[in-house]
Short mmCIF file of C-alpha atoms in Angstrom, two decimals:
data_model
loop_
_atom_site.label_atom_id
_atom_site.label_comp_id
_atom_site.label_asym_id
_atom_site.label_seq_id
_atom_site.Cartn_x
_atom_site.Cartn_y
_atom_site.Cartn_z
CA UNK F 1 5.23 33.26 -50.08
CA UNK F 2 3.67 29.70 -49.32
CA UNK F 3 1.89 29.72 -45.69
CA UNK F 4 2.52 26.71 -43.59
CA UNK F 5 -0.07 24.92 -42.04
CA UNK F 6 -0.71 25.54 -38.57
CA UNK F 7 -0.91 22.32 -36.48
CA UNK F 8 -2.18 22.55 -33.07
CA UNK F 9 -1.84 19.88 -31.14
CA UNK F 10 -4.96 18.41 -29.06
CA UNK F 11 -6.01 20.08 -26.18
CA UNK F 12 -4.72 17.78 -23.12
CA UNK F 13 -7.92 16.40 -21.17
CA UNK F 14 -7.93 17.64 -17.80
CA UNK F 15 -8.62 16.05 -14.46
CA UNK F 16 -10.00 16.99 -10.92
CA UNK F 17 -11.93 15.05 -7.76
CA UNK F 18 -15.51 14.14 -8.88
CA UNK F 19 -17.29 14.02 -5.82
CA UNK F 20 -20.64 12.39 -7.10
CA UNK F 21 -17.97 9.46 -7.75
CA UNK F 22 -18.32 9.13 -4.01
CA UNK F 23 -21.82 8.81 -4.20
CA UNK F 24 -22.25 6.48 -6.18
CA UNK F 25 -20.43 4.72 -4.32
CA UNK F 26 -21.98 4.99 -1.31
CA UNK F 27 -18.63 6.70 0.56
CA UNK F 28 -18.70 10.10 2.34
CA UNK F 29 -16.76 12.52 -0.17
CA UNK F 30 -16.71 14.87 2.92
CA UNK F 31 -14.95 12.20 5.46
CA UNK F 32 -12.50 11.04 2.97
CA UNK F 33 -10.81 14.33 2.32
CA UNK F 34 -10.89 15.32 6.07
CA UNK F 35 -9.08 11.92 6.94
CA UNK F 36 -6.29 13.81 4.78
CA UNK F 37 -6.13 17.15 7.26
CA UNK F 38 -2.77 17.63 8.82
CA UNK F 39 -2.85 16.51 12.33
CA UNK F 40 -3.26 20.14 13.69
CA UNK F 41 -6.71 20.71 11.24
CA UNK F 42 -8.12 17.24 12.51
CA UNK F 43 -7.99 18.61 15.91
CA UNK F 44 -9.60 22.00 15.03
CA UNK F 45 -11.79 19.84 13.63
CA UNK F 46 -13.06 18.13 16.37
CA UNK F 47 -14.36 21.09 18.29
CA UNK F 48 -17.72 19.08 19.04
CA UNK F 49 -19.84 21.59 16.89
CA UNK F 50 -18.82 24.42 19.21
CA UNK F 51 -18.20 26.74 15.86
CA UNK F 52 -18.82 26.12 11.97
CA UNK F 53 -16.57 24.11 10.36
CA UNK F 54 -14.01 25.05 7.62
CA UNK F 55 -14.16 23.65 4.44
CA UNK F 56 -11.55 20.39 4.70
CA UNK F 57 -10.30 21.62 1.08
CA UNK F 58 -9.84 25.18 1.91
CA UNK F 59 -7.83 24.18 5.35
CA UNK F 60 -5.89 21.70 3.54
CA UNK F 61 -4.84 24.08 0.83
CA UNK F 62 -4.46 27.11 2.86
CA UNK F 63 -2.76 24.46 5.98
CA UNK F 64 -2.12 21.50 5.52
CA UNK F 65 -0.55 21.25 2.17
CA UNK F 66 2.74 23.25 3.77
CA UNK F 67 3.24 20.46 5.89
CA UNK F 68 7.03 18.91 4.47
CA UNK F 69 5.11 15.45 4.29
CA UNK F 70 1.86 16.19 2.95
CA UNK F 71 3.05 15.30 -0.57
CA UNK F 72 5.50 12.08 0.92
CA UNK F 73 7.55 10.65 -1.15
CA UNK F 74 6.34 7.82 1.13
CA UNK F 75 2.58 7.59 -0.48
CA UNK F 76 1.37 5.29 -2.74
CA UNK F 77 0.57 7.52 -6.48
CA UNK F 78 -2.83 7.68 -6.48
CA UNK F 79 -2.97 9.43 -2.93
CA UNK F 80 -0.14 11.76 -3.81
CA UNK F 81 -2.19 12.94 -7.22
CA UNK F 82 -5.26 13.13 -4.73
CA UNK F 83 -3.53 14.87 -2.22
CA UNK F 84 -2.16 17.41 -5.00
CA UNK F 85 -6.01 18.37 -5.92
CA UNK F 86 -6.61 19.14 -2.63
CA UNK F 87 -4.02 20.92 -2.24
CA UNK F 88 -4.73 23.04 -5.42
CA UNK F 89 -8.54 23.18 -4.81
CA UNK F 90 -9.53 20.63 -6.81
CA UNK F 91 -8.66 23.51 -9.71
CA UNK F 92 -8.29 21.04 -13.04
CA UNK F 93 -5.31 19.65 -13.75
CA UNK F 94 -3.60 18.19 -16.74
CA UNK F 95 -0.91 15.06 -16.70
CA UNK F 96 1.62 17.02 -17.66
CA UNK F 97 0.96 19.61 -14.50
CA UNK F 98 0.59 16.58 -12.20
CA UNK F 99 3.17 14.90 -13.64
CA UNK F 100 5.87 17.80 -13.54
CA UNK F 101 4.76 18.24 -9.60
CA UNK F 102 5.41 15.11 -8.15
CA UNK F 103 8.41 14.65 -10.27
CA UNK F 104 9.77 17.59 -8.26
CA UNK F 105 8.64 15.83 -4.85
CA UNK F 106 10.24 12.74 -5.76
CA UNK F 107 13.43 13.54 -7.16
CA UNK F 108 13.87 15.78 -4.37
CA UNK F 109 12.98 12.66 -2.29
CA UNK F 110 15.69 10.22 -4.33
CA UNK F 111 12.66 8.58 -5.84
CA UNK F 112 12.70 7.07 -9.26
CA UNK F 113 9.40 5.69 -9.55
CA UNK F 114 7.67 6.67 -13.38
CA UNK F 115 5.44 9.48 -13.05
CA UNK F 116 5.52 10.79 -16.90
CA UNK F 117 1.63 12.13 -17.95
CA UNK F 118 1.17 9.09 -19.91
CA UNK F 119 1.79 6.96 -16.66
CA UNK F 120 -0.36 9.70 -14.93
CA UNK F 121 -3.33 9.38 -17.23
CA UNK F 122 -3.20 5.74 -16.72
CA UNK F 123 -3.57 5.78 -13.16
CA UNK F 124 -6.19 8.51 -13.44
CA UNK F 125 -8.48 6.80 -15.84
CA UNK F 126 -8.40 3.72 -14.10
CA UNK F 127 -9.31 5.01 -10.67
CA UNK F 128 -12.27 3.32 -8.82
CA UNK F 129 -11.33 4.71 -5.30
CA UNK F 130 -10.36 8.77 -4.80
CA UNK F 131 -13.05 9.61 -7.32
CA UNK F 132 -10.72 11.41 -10.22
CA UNK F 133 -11.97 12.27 -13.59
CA UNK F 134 -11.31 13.67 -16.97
CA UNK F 135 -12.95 17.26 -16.89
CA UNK F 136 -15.99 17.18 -19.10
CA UNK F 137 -15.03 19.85 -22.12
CA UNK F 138 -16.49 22.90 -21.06
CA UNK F 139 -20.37 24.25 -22.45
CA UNK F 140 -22.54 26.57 -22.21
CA UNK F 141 -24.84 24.76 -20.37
CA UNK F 142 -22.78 22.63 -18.28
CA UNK F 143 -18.79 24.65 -16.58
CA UNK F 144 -16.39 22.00 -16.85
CA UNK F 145 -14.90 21.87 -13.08
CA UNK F 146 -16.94 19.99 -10.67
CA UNK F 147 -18.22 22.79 -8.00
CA UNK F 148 -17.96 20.33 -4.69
CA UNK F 149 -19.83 22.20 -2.05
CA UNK F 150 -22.79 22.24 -4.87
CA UNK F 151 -22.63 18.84 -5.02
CA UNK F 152 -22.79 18.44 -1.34
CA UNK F 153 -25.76 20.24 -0.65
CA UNK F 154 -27.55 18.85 -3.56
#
């Protein structure tokens, strides 16, 4: 019996929110992803100092992203895709996942607008303003997702 050969197909890159993107920019990674805390965190957040902050991700995942219109239907792409990191940690993401999310949202929404993980990629390597980035393939020496609070306090 003949053995067929196995194709796999290549591995889909991965995305997530590279905050040294900020950075180098000059922009406050920290500022821009608290701007996106549901009404109720932004409050919390103001507490003058009073107690430590949470983590803007960590409320916004555990919070903020069950708010009905924290995904809108209403947003421009890029912030929705932005907005789903958050929401998932900034865990790495492939097209397809992102893709297959806010297809969800915006069907649910009547929306038609193309979101298939070729339009996705496209948008995502062309960003110059929420900082997102193919996932470097993982090595030994260097993990592949982007740790953010390291990069803060570097």
């Amino acid at each position: 019996m003949r053995e067929e050969p196995v194709t796999t197909e290549p591995a889909q890159p991965l995305y997530s929110i590279d905050p040294r993107r900020f950075e180098e920019n000059q922009r406050s990674f920290d500022l821009f992803v608290t701007d996106r805390l549901c009404p109720a965190c932004q409050e919390a957040a103001k507490d003058g100092g009073k107690k430590k902050r949470p983590n803007p991700i960590d409320r916004i995942a555990e919070c903020c992203s069950g708010q009905d219109n924290y995904l809108s239907a209403n947003l421009p792409l890029l912030e929705m895709i932005f907005r789903l990191f958050l929401t998932k940690k900034n865990q790495p993401l492939s097209a397809a996942e992102i893709s297959r999310t806010l297809s969800e949202r915006l069907l649910a929404a009547g929306d038609t607008r193309n979101v298939s993980p070729a339009t996705m990629r496209r948008l995502m390597d062309n960003d110059q303003y929420y900082g997102l980035s193919p996932v470097p393939p993982k090595t030994e020496e260097s993990p592949s997702i982007v740790n953010v609070e390291a990069v803060k306090s570097a």
